[in-house]
Amino acid sequence: MKLEGKDTKIFELMRRELDREEYSLILIASENYADEDVLAAQGCVLTNKYAEGYPTKRYYSGCTHLDEIESIAIERAKELFGAEHANVQPHSGSSANMAVYYAVLDRGDTVLGMDIAHGGHLTHGAKPSFSGKWYRAVSYAVSEKDEMLDYDEILAVARKERPKLIIAGASAYSKFIDFKKFREIADEVGAYFMADIAHIAGLVAAGLHPSPFGHAHFVTTTTHKTLRGPRGGIVFCNQEFAKKIDSAVFPGIQGGPLMHVIAAKAVALHQAMTEEFKQYQKQIIANAKYMAKCMADLGFRIVSGGTDNHLFLVDLTPKNVTGNEAQVSLEASGIMVNKNLIPFDTRSPGITSGIRLGTPAVTTRGMKEKEMEIICVMIDAVLKNLNDRSFMENTRAKVREFCKGFPFYSRMYDI
Ligand code: DSN
């Protein structure tokens, strides 16, 4: 790394983070390891250039190469998902969602999204977010019976609340989402339908999760989760809404695009078209299913009864442990998870009764079912020895050795 011997403070912190990522088990469902090609594109001279506008219609001179890069990113995004129009400029998934709202809603309009306490996202109408402050946000939840989406119930809420926009998509929901049904509900109440596939984009691209394309008016995603690219967002729509979406992203809610990130998105989208990527996505799901089974065999309760995708929620109540206690002890043991509310949780979001486990990052390292079982046994052991500092330190050392068998960044950097 070039900072060595120059900005020593930042260099040292970057080195430590590299070490943490390489020698920890990352089970945070929204995280992944971008490879050297994505990192190279994201850390290059393209960061220097202003390119407000869109390819061939910029407000600055010197954009020829950037026009080509952005056009390639757009074409790859459209091809990968089978979309008519793609805007690759959103800086994040939140910006992508905000752009859709900005394009079709007025302040005070009603939006219907999944309750954040049941797995939805902040920008789907949660009170502290712009989506809950500027719009009249109402929500649907999972059913108390099986912790799954109940489409009759969603229709009933939609009929009562008459939203102008219905949002499907989640940050912590492990079952398939029926986008076709969502569109039928939207049509019945005269609403727009937006699918936020940030978490499952890689699975959708690989054909392993039902696609929202052909059903949703708008599809938004991030590029850094299962898609394994740089941090960022994309909005898709049909030609009919292309102009509205483009003007909502720029100049509506953003200024200059991050062209280095757009180049890295193009690289990741190219990778996502390969057979290797498809196999990777298959293994993500196989690992998540097997991991959920192992956790259930160890006496944990799996929310919604299992998983169809890359993640699942573990209810820790049977073990008398809170999500926060689990997160803290597991982090000290080199295992990164996040505390998560479970549906109908009686605890606060800062404490929670559950944790969320995801397999995209460990699968990138080449881990398979056998390793998932070993990880589950380690998690169980840590949670049985919650306050035992030396147990956590021993586990930390074991995790470090375990990770050495699946090198990722240590193949590229001297760590
Ligand atoms: N914060 C992300 C997650 O962890 O799911 C969603 O944007």
Short mmCIF file of C-alpha atoms and ligand atoms in Angstrom, two decimals:
data_model
loop_
_atom_site.label_atom_id
_atom_site.label_comp_id
_atom_site.label_asym_id
_atom_site.label_seq_id
_atom_site.Cartn_x
_atom_site.Cartn_y
_atom_site.Cartn_z
CA MET A 1 0.00 0.00 0.00
CA LYS A 2 1.41 3.32 -1.14
CA LEU A 3 0.79 5.24 2.09
CA GLU A 4 3.44 3.28 3.93
CA GLY A 5 5.96 5.63 5.53
CA LYS A 6 3.89 8.71 4.55
CA ASP A 7 0.56 9.06 6.33
CA THR A 8 1.51 6.52 8.93
CA LYS A 9 -1.64 6.91 11.04
CA ILE A 10 -4.04 6.15 8.19
CA PHE A 11 -1.70 3.54 6.76
CA GLU A 12 -1.57 1.67 10.04
CA LEU A 13 -5.38 1.72 10.41
CA MET A 14 -5.82 0.49 6.84
CA ARG A 15 -3.34 -2.29 7.51
CA ARG A 16 -5.20 -3.31 10.67
CA GLU A 17 -8.54 -3.33 8.82
CA LEU A 18 -7.03 -5.49 6.09
CA ASP A 19 -5.82 -7.87 8.79
CA ARG A 20 -9.27 -7.90 10.45
CA GLU A 21 -11.05 -8.69 7.21
CA GLU A 22 -8.56 -11.40 6.26
CA TYR A 23 -8.46 -13.13 9.61
CA SER A 24 -12.10 -12.84 10.76
CA LEU A 25 -15.17 -14.77 9.75
CA ILE A 26 -17.42 -12.14 8.14
CA LEU A 27 -21.03 -13.29 8.51
CA ILE A 28 -22.61 -9.84 8.13
CA ALA A 29 -25.09 -10.58 5.35
CA SER A 30 -24.63 -7.24 3.57
CA GLU A 31 -20.83 -7.42 3.40
CA ASN A 32 -18.49 -9.10 0.93
CA TYR A 33 -14.91 -8.98 -0.36
CA ALA A 34 -14.40 -6.88 -3.51
CA ASP A 35 -11.57 -8.40 -5.53
CA GLU A 36 -8.40 -6.71 -6.77
CA ASP A 37 -9.95 -5.67 -10.11
CA VAL A 38 -12.86 -3.89 -8.44
CA LEU A 39 -10.46 -2.29 -5.94
CA ALA A 40 -8.11 -1.19 -8.73
CA ALA A 41 -10.92 0.55 -10.63
CA GLN A 42 -12.22 2.17 -7.47
CA GLY A 43 -8.81 3.48 -6.40
CA CYS A 44 -7.66 5.22 -9.58
CA VAL A 45 -7.44 8.61 -11.37
CA LEU A 46 -11.11 8.54 -12.32
CA THR A 47 -11.71 9.95 -8.83
CA ASN A 48 -10.32 13.27 -10.10
CA LYS A 49 -12.90 14.00 -12.75
CA TYR A 50 -16.14 15.95 -12.63
CA ALA A 51 -18.74 14.58 -15.03
CA GLU A 52 -22.08 16.09 -14.04
CA GLY A 53 -24.67 15.02 -16.57
CA TYR A 54 -24.84 11.81 -18.56
CA PRO A 55 -22.74 10.27 -21.38
CA THR A 56 -22.35 12.79 -24.26
CA LYS A 57 -24.36 15.37 -22.31
CA ARG A 58 -21.92 16.61 -19.67
CA TYR A 59 -21.40 20.02 -18.12
CA TYR A 60 -17.58 19.70 -18.25
CA SER A 61 -14.94 19.20 -20.90
CA GLY A 62 -12.65 16.17 -20.90
CA CYS A 63 -15.34 13.55 -20.36
CA THR A 64 -14.73 11.38 -23.46
CA HIS A 65 -13.30 8.40 -21.59
CA LEU A 66 -15.80 8.75 -18.78
CA ASP A 67 -18.65 8.71 -21.30
CA GLU A 68 -17.41 5.36 -22.55
CA ILE A 69 -16.97 3.96 -19.08
CA GLU A 70 -20.43 5.00 -17.94
CA SER A 71 -22.03 3.73 -21.16
CA ILE A 72 -20.35 0.35 -20.67
CA ALA A 73 -21.55 0.20 -17.06
CA ILE A 74 -25.11 1.02 -18.18
CA GLU A 75 -25.09 -1.59 -20.96
CA ARG A 76 -23.71 -4.27 -18.65
CA ALA A 77 -26.28 -3.48 -15.97
CA LYS A 78 -29.13 -3.69 -18.51
CA GLU A 79 -27.81 -6.92 -19.99
CA LEU A 80 -27.20 -8.64 -16.67
CA PHE A 81 -30.71 -8.04 -15.37
CA GLY A 82 -32.67 -7.76 -18.62
CA ALA A 83 -33.66 -4.15 -17.96
CA GLU A 84 -34.66 -1.43 -20.42
CA HIS A 85 -32.95 1.44 -18.62
CA ALA A 86 -30.27 1.69 -15.93
CA ASN A 87 -28.90 4.67 -14.04
CA VAL A 88 -25.54 3.71 -12.51
CA GLN A 89 -24.86 7.03 -10.74
CA PRO A 90 -26.52 6.60 -7.31
CA HIS A 91 -23.87 6.77 -4.61
CA SER A 92 -25.69 4.15 -2.52
CA GLY A 93 -28.82 2.06 -2.23
CA SER A 94 -30.40 4.79 -0.14
CA SER A 95 -29.73 7.34 -2.91
CA ALA A 96 -31.19 4.94 -5.48
CA ASN A 97 -34.37 4.64 -3.41
CA MET A 98 -34.50 8.37 -2.81
CA ALA A 99 -34.26 8.97 -6.56
CA VAL A 100 -37.34 6.83 -7.21
CA TYR A 101 -39.32 8.68 -4.53
CA TYR A 102 -38.13 12.01 -5.91
CA ALA A 103 -39.16 10.96 -9.42
CA VAL A 104 -42.74 9.89 -8.74
CA LEU A 105 -43.88 11.15 -5.33
CA ASP A 106 -44.79 14.49 -3.80
CA ARG A 107 -44.16 15.24 -0.16
CA GLY A 108 -46.90 13.73 1.98
CA ASP A 109 -47.77 10.95 -0.50
CA THR A 110 -48.34 7.52 1.00
CA VAL A 111 -45.64 4.84 0.69
CA LEU A 112 -46.12 1.24 1.80
CA GLY A 113 -43.02 -0.77 2.71
CA MET A 114 -41.94 -3.62 4.93
CA ASP A 115 -41.74 -2.69 8.60
CA ILE A 116 -38.08 -2.25 9.58
CA ALA A 117 -38.76 -4.29 12.72
CA HIS A 118 -39.78 -7.19 10.47
CA GLY A 119 -36.83 -7.02 8.08
CA GLY A 120 -37.47 -3.91 5.98
CA HIS A 121 -34.93 -1.13 5.30
CA LEU A 122 -34.63 2.37 6.77
CA THR A 123 -35.48 3.94 3.42
CA HIS A 124 -38.69 1.94 3.05
CA GLY A 125 -40.55 4.35 5.34
CA ALA A 126 -38.83 4.07 8.73
CA LYS A 127 -39.50 7.09 10.92
CA PRO A 128 -35.91 8.40 11.33
CA SER A 129 -35.28 8.31 7.56
CA PHE A 130 -36.31 10.85 4.90
CA SER A 131 -38.69 8.17 3.68
CA GLY A 132 -40.60 8.25 6.96
CA LYS A 133 -40.33 12.02 7.46
CA TRP A 134 -41.26 13.41 4.05
CA TYR A 135 -43.90 10.87 3.11
CA ARG A 136 -46.86 9.30 4.86
CA ALA A 137 -45.24 5.94 5.50
CA VAL A 138 -47.29 2.86 6.32
CA SER A 139 -46.01 -0.68 6.60
CA TYR A 140 -46.74 -4.36 6.25
CA ALA A 141 -45.27 -7.05 8.47
CA VAL A 142 -44.62 -10.77 8.35
CA SER A 143 -47.34 -13.08 9.56
CA GLU A 144 -47.28 -14.08 13.22
CA LYS A 145 -48.12 -17.64 12.16
CA ASP A 146 -45.01 -18.46 10.08
CA GLU A 147 -42.94 -15.23 10.01
CA MET A 148 -43.39 -15.02 6.24
CA LEU A 149 -44.96 -12.39 3.98
CA ASP A 150 -48.73 -12.80 3.82
CA TYR A 151 -49.81 -11.37 0.46
CA ASP A 152 -53.51 -11.28 1.38
CA GLU A 153 -52.61 -9.18 4.38
CA ILE A 154 -50.41 -6.87 2.27
CA LEU A 155 -53.32 -6.43 -0.15
CA ALA A 156 -55.64 -5.62 2.76
CA VAL A 157 -53.21 -2.93 4.04
CA ALA A 158 -52.82 -1.54 0.51
CA ARG A 159 -56.60 -1.35 0.02
CA LYS A 160 -56.99 0.48 3.32
CA GLU A 161 -54.05 2.91 2.96
CA ARG A 162 -54.14 3.53 -0.83
CA PRO A 163 -50.36 4.08 -1.23
CA LYS A 164 -48.91 5.80 -4.27
CA LEU A 165 -45.80 3.59 -4.06
CA ILE A 166 -45.44 0.03 -2.77
CA ILE A 167 -41.96 -1.22 -1.91
CA ALA A 168 -40.88 -4.86 -1.80
CA GLY A 169 -37.45 -5.87 -0.57
CA ALA A 170 -35.75 -6.42 2.74
CA SER A 171 -32.55 -6.40 4.73
CA ALA A 172 -33.44 -9.32 6.95
CA TYR A 173 -35.95 -11.63 5.29
CA SER A 174 -34.83 -15.13 4.34
CA LYS A 175 -37.62 -16.37 2.07
CA PHE A 176 -38.34 -15.75 -1.61
CA ILE A 177 -40.26 -12.55 -2.36
CA ASP A 178 -43.10 -12.92 -4.86
CA PHE A 179 -42.65 -9.80 -6.99
CA LYS A 180 -45.47 -10.81 -9.34
CA LYS A 181 -47.93 -10.78 -6.46
CA PHE A 182 -46.65 -7.39 -5.32
CA ARG A 183 -47.29 -5.98 -8.80
CA GLU A 184 -50.82 -7.39 -8.77
CA ILE A 185 -51.42 -5.68 -5.43
CA ALA A 186 -49.97 -2.41 -6.76
CA ASP A 187 -52.17 -2.60 -9.87
CA GLU A 188 -55.25 -3.26 -7.79
CA VAL A 189 -54.76 -0.08 -5.74
CA GLY A 190 -53.27 2.04 -8.55
CA ALA A 191 -49.80 2.29 -7.00
CA TYR A 192 -46.31 2.28 -8.47
CA PHE A 193 -44.27 -0.76 -7.49
CA MET A 194 -40.59 -0.58 -6.57
CA ALA A 195 -38.47 -3.66 -5.80
CA ASP A 196 -35.33 -3.04 -3.76
CA ILE A 197 -33.11 -6.04 -4.47
CA ALA A 198 -30.00 -4.69 -2.73
CA HIS A 199 -29.49 -7.87 -0.73
CA ILE A 200 -30.43 -10.45 -3.35
CA ALA A 201 -29.09 -8.79 -6.52
CA GLY A 202 -26.43 -11.46 -7.07
CA LEU A 203 -29.00 -14.23 -6.67
CA VAL A 204 -31.39 -12.50 -9.08
CA ALA A 205 -28.58 -11.97 -11.62
CA ALA A 206 -27.73 -15.68 -11.43
CA GLY A 207 -31.39 -16.70 -11.84
CA LEU A 208 -31.57 -18.18 -8.35
CA HIS A 209 -34.22 -15.85 -6.95
CA PRO A 210 -37.43 -14.89 -8.83
CA SER A 211 -36.71 -11.68 -10.72
CA PRO A 212 -38.66 -8.44 -10.24
CA PHE A 213 -37.86 -7.38 -13.82
CA GLY A 214 -41.03 -7.45 -15.88
CA HIS A 215 -43.07 -6.84 -12.72
CA ALA A 216 -41.71 -3.76 -10.95
CA HIS A 217 -41.93 -0.21 -12.32
CA PHE A 218 -38.62 0.48 -10.59
CA VAL A 219 -35.87 -1.81 -9.34
CA THR A 220 -33.12 -0.50 -7.08
CA THR A 221 -30.02 -2.21 -5.82
CA THR A 222 -26.69 -1.75 -4.15
CA THR A 223 -23.62 -3.14 -5.88
CA HIS A 224 -21.56 -4.33 -2.92
CA LYS A 225 -23.57 -7.09 -1.26
CA THR A 226 -24.19 -10.39 -3.10
CA LEU A 227 -23.23 -8.52 -6.29
CA ARG A 228 -19.68 -8.18 -4.84
CA GLY A 229 -18.78 -4.86 -6.44
CA PRO A 230 -17.89 -1.42 -5.03
CA ARG A 231 -20.16 0.39 -2.57
CA GLY A 232 -22.86 2.06 -4.64
CA GLY A 233 -26.34 1.89 -6.11
CA ILE A 234 -28.22 1.47 -9.40
CA VAL A 235 -31.81 2.29 -10.42
CA PHE A 236 -33.54 0.35 -13.20
CA CYS A 237 -36.81 1.16 -14.96
CA ASN A 238 -38.56 0.94 -18.30
CA GLN A 239 -37.97 3.58 -21.00
CA GLU A 240 -41.24 5.21 -19.94
CA PHE A 241 -39.64 6.43 -16.68
CA ALA A 242 -36.03 6.79 -17.90
CA LYS A 243 -36.03 10.58 -18.16
CA LYS A 244 -37.74 11.06 -14.81
CA ILE A 245 -35.29 8.74 -13.05
CA ASP A 246 -32.23 10.31 -14.69
CA SER A 247 -33.30 13.82 -13.72
CA ALA A 248 -34.14 12.63 -10.22
CA VAL A 249 -30.61 11.22 -9.73
CA PHE A 250 -28.93 14.24 -11.36
CA PRO A 251 -29.61 17.10 -10.78
CA GLY A 252 -32.42 16.03 -8.43
CA ILE A 253 -30.55 14.51 -5.53
CA GLN A 254 -26.88 14.25 -6.55
CA GLY A 255 -24.18 16.36 -8.15
CA GLY A 256 -21.10 14.87 -9.80
CA PRO A 257 -21.08 11.10 -10.23
CA LEU A 258 -18.27 9.08 -8.65
CA MET A 259 -16.69 7.91 -11.89
CA HIS A 260 -14.14 5.66 -10.19
CA VAL A 261 -17.02 3.85 -8.49
CA ILE A 262 -18.95 3.64 -11.77
CA ALA A 263 -15.88 2.03 -13.39
CA ALA A 264 -15.73 -0.45 -10.52
CA LYS A 265 -19.46 -1.16 -10.94
CA ALA A 266 -18.78 -1.95 -14.62
CA VAL A 267 -16.01 -4.36 -13.61
CA ALA A 268 -18.25 -6.11 -11.05
CA LEU A 269 -21.17 -6.34 -13.52
CA HIS A 270 -18.83 -7.97 -16.03
CA GLN A 271 -17.74 -10.50 -13.41
CA ALA A 272 -21.39 -11.19 -12.60
CA MET A 273 -21.99 -12.41 -16.16
CA THR A 274 -19.63 -15.36 -15.76
CA GLU A 275 -20.41 -18.99 -15.01
CA GLU A 276 -18.03 -18.72 -12.05
CA PHE A 277 -20.25 -16.03 -10.53
CA LYS A 278 -23.33 -18.22 -10.99
CA GLN A 279 -21.60 -21.09 -9.19
CA TYR A 280 -20.58 -18.67 -6.44
CA GLN A 281 -24.20 -17.58 -5.95
CA LYS A 282 -25.32 -21.24 -5.84
CA GLN A 283 -22.78 -21.93 -3.13
CA ILE A 284 -23.89 -18.86 -1.14
CA ILE A 285 -27.39 -20.35 -0.95
CA ALA A 286 -26.17 -23.90 -0.26
CA ASN A 287 -23.98 -22.57 2.55
CA ALA A 288 -26.81 -20.50 4.05
CA LYS A 289 -29.25 -23.43 3.96
CA TYR A 290 -26.72 -25.75 5.55
CA MET A 291 -25.70 -23.22 8.14
CA ALA A 292 -29.35 -22.66 9.13
CA LYS A 293 -29.76 -26.42 9.52
CA CYS A 294 -26.62 -26.70 11.67
CA MET A 295 -27.77 -23.84 13.90
CA ALA A 296 -31.20 -25.47 14.28
CA ASP A 297 -29.51 -28.80 15.15
CA LEU A 298 -27.59 -26.94 17.87
CA GLY A 299 -30.89 -25.81 19.42
CA PHE A 300 -31.26 -22.31 17.93
CA ARG A 301 -34.59 -21.20 16.48
CA ILE A 302 -34.39 -20.09 12.85
CA VAL A 303 -36.85 -17.29 12.02
CA SER A 304 -39.27 -18.18 9.16
CA GLY A 305 -38.17 -21.80 9.51
CA GLY A 306 -35.17 -21.62 7.16
CA THR A 307 -33.78 -19.74 4.20
CA ASP A 308 -34.15 -19.48 0.42
CA ASN A 309 -31.39 -16.91 0.04
CA HIS A 310 -28.03 -15.78 1.45
CA LEU A 311 -29.07 -15.01 5.03
CA PHE A 312 -31.22 -16.01 7.96
CA LEU A 313 -32.16 -14.71 11.38
CA VAL A 314 -31.38 -16.68 14.52
CA ASP A 315 -33.69 -16.29 17.51
CA LEU A 316 -31.43 -16.53 20.56
CA THR A 317 -34.29 -16.63 23.07
CA PRO A 318 -34.00 -20.42 23.63
CA LYS A 319 -30.37 -19.84 24.67
CA ASN A 320 -31.17 -16.94 26.98
CA VAL A 321 -28.74 -14.64 25.19
CA THR A 322 -29.49 -11.24 23.64
CA GLY A 323 -28.41 -10.24 20.14
CA ASN A 324 -26.16 -7.56 21.57
CA GLU A 325 -24.38 -9.95 23.93
CA ALA A 326 -23.89 -12.37 21.07
CA GLN A 327 -22.53 -9.69 18.71
CA VAL A 328 -20.03 -8.40 21.29
CA SER A 329 -18.72 -11.85 22.33
CA LEU A 330 -18.55 -13.12 18.79
CA GLU A 331 -16.64 -10.03 17.65
CA ALA A 332 -14.12 -10.59 20.44
CA SER A 333 -13.79 -14.13 19.07
CA GLY A 334 -13.17 -13.01 15.49
CA ILE A 335 -16.68 -13.80 14.22
CA MET A 336 -18.53 -10.80 12.78
CA VAL A 337 -22.33 -10.85 12.95
CA ASN A 338 -24.94 -8.18 13.58
CA LYS A 339 -27.59 -8.09 16.26
CA ASN A 340 -31.01 -7.98 14.63
CA LEU A 341 -34.59 -7.56 15.74
CA ILE A 342 -36.63 -10.68 15.10
CA PRO A 343 -40.31 -10.32 14.07
CA PHE A 344 -42.47 -9.32 17.07
CA ASP A 345 -39.32 -8.76 19.14
CA THR A 346 -39.96 -7.57 22.67
CA ARG A 347 -36.44 -6.15 23.01
CA SER A 348 -35.17 -2.77 21.76
CA PRO A 349 -33.21 -2.37 18.48
CA GLY A 350 -30.05 -1.77 20.55
CA ILE A 351 -30.39 -5.10 22.37
CA THR A 352 -32.53 -7.42 20.17
CA SER A 353 -33.38 -11.10 20.56
CA GLY A 354 -31.60 -12.21 17.43
CA ILE A 355 -28.59 -12.11 15.16
CA ARG A 356 -28.47 -12.10 11.37
CA LEU A 357 -26.09 -14.50 9.65
CA GLY A 358 -25.13 -14.30 5.97
CA THR A 359 -22.81 -16.32 3.77
CA PRO A 360 -21.71 -14.06 0.84
CA ALA A 361 -18.29 -13.17 2.31
CA VAL A 362 -17.25 -16.57 3.65
CA THR A 363 -18.37 -18.13 0.35
CA THR A 364 -16.13 -15.69 -1.57
CA ARG A 365 -13.23 -17.14 0.42
CA GLY A 366 -14.08 -20.62 -0.88
CA MET A 367 -15.72 -22.00 2.24
CA LYS A 368 -18.34 -24.70 1.77
CA GLU A 369 -20.80 -26.72 3.87
CA LYS A 370 -18.08 -28.43 5.93
CA GLU A 371 -16.74 -25.05 7.01
CA MET A 372 -20.27 -23.76 7.77
CA GLU A 373 -20.67 -26.57 10.28
CA ILE A 374 -17.35 -25.73 11.96
CA ILE A 375 -18.38 -22.06 12.17
CA CYS A 376 -21.75 -22.95 13.75
CA VAL A 377 -20.03 -25.07 16.39
CA MET A 378 -17.70 -22.15 17.17
CA ILE A 379 -20.64 -19.72 17.45
CA ASP A 380 -22.48 -22.09 19.78
CA ALA A 381 -19.40 -22.54 21.97
CA VAL A 382 -18.82 -18.76 22.26
CA LEU A 383 -22.45 -18.20 23.25
CA LYS A 384 -22.12 -20.88 25.93
CA ASN A 385 -19.06 -19.08 27.35
CA LEU A 386 -20.30 -15.52 27.02
CA ASN A 387 -18.24 -13.88 29.72
CA ASP A 388 -15.15 -16.04 29.50
CA ARG A 389 -12.44 -13.74 28.15
CA SER A 390 -9.84 -16.49 27.69
CA PHE A 391 -12.34 -18.68 25.81
CA MET A 392 -12.94 -15.80 23.40
CA GLU A 393 -9.22 -15.22 22.99
CA ASN A 394 -8.66 -18.91 22.26
CA THR A 395 -11.48 -18.87 19.73
CA ARG A 396 -9.99 -15.73 18.16
CA ALA A 397 -6.70 -17.61 17.65
CA LYS A 398 -8.57 -20.62 16.22
CA VAL A 399 -10.50 -18.39 13.81
CA ARG A 400 -7.24 -16.79 12.66
CA GLU A 401 -5.74 -20.18 11.83
CA PHE A 402 -8.98 -21.30 10.17
CA CYS A 403 -9.00 -18.20 7.93
CA LYS A 404 -5.41 -18.88 6.85
CA GLY A 405 -6.76 -21.95 5.03
CA PHE A 406 -8.93 -19.67 2.85
CA PRO A 407 -6.66 -16.77 1.88
CA PHE A 408 -8.14 -13.80 0.06
CA TYR A 409 -6.37 -10.48 0.49
CA SER A 410 -3.18 -12.16 1.73
CA ARG A 411 -2.76 -13.40 -1.88
CA MET A 412 -2.59 -9.77 -3.01
CA TYR A 413 -1.08 -7.84 -0.11
CA ASP A 414 1.74 -8.50 2.26
CA ILE A 415 -0.14 -9.00 5.54
N1 DSN B 1 -27.38 -1.72 6.15
C1 DSN B 1 -27.57 -2.77 5.19
C2 DSN B 1 -27.67 -4.11 5.81
O1 DSN B 1 -26.82 -4.42 6.64
O2 DSN B 1 -28.55 -4.88 5.48
C3 DSN B 1 -28.72 -2.51 4.31
O3 DSN B 1 -28.49 -1.37 3.57
#
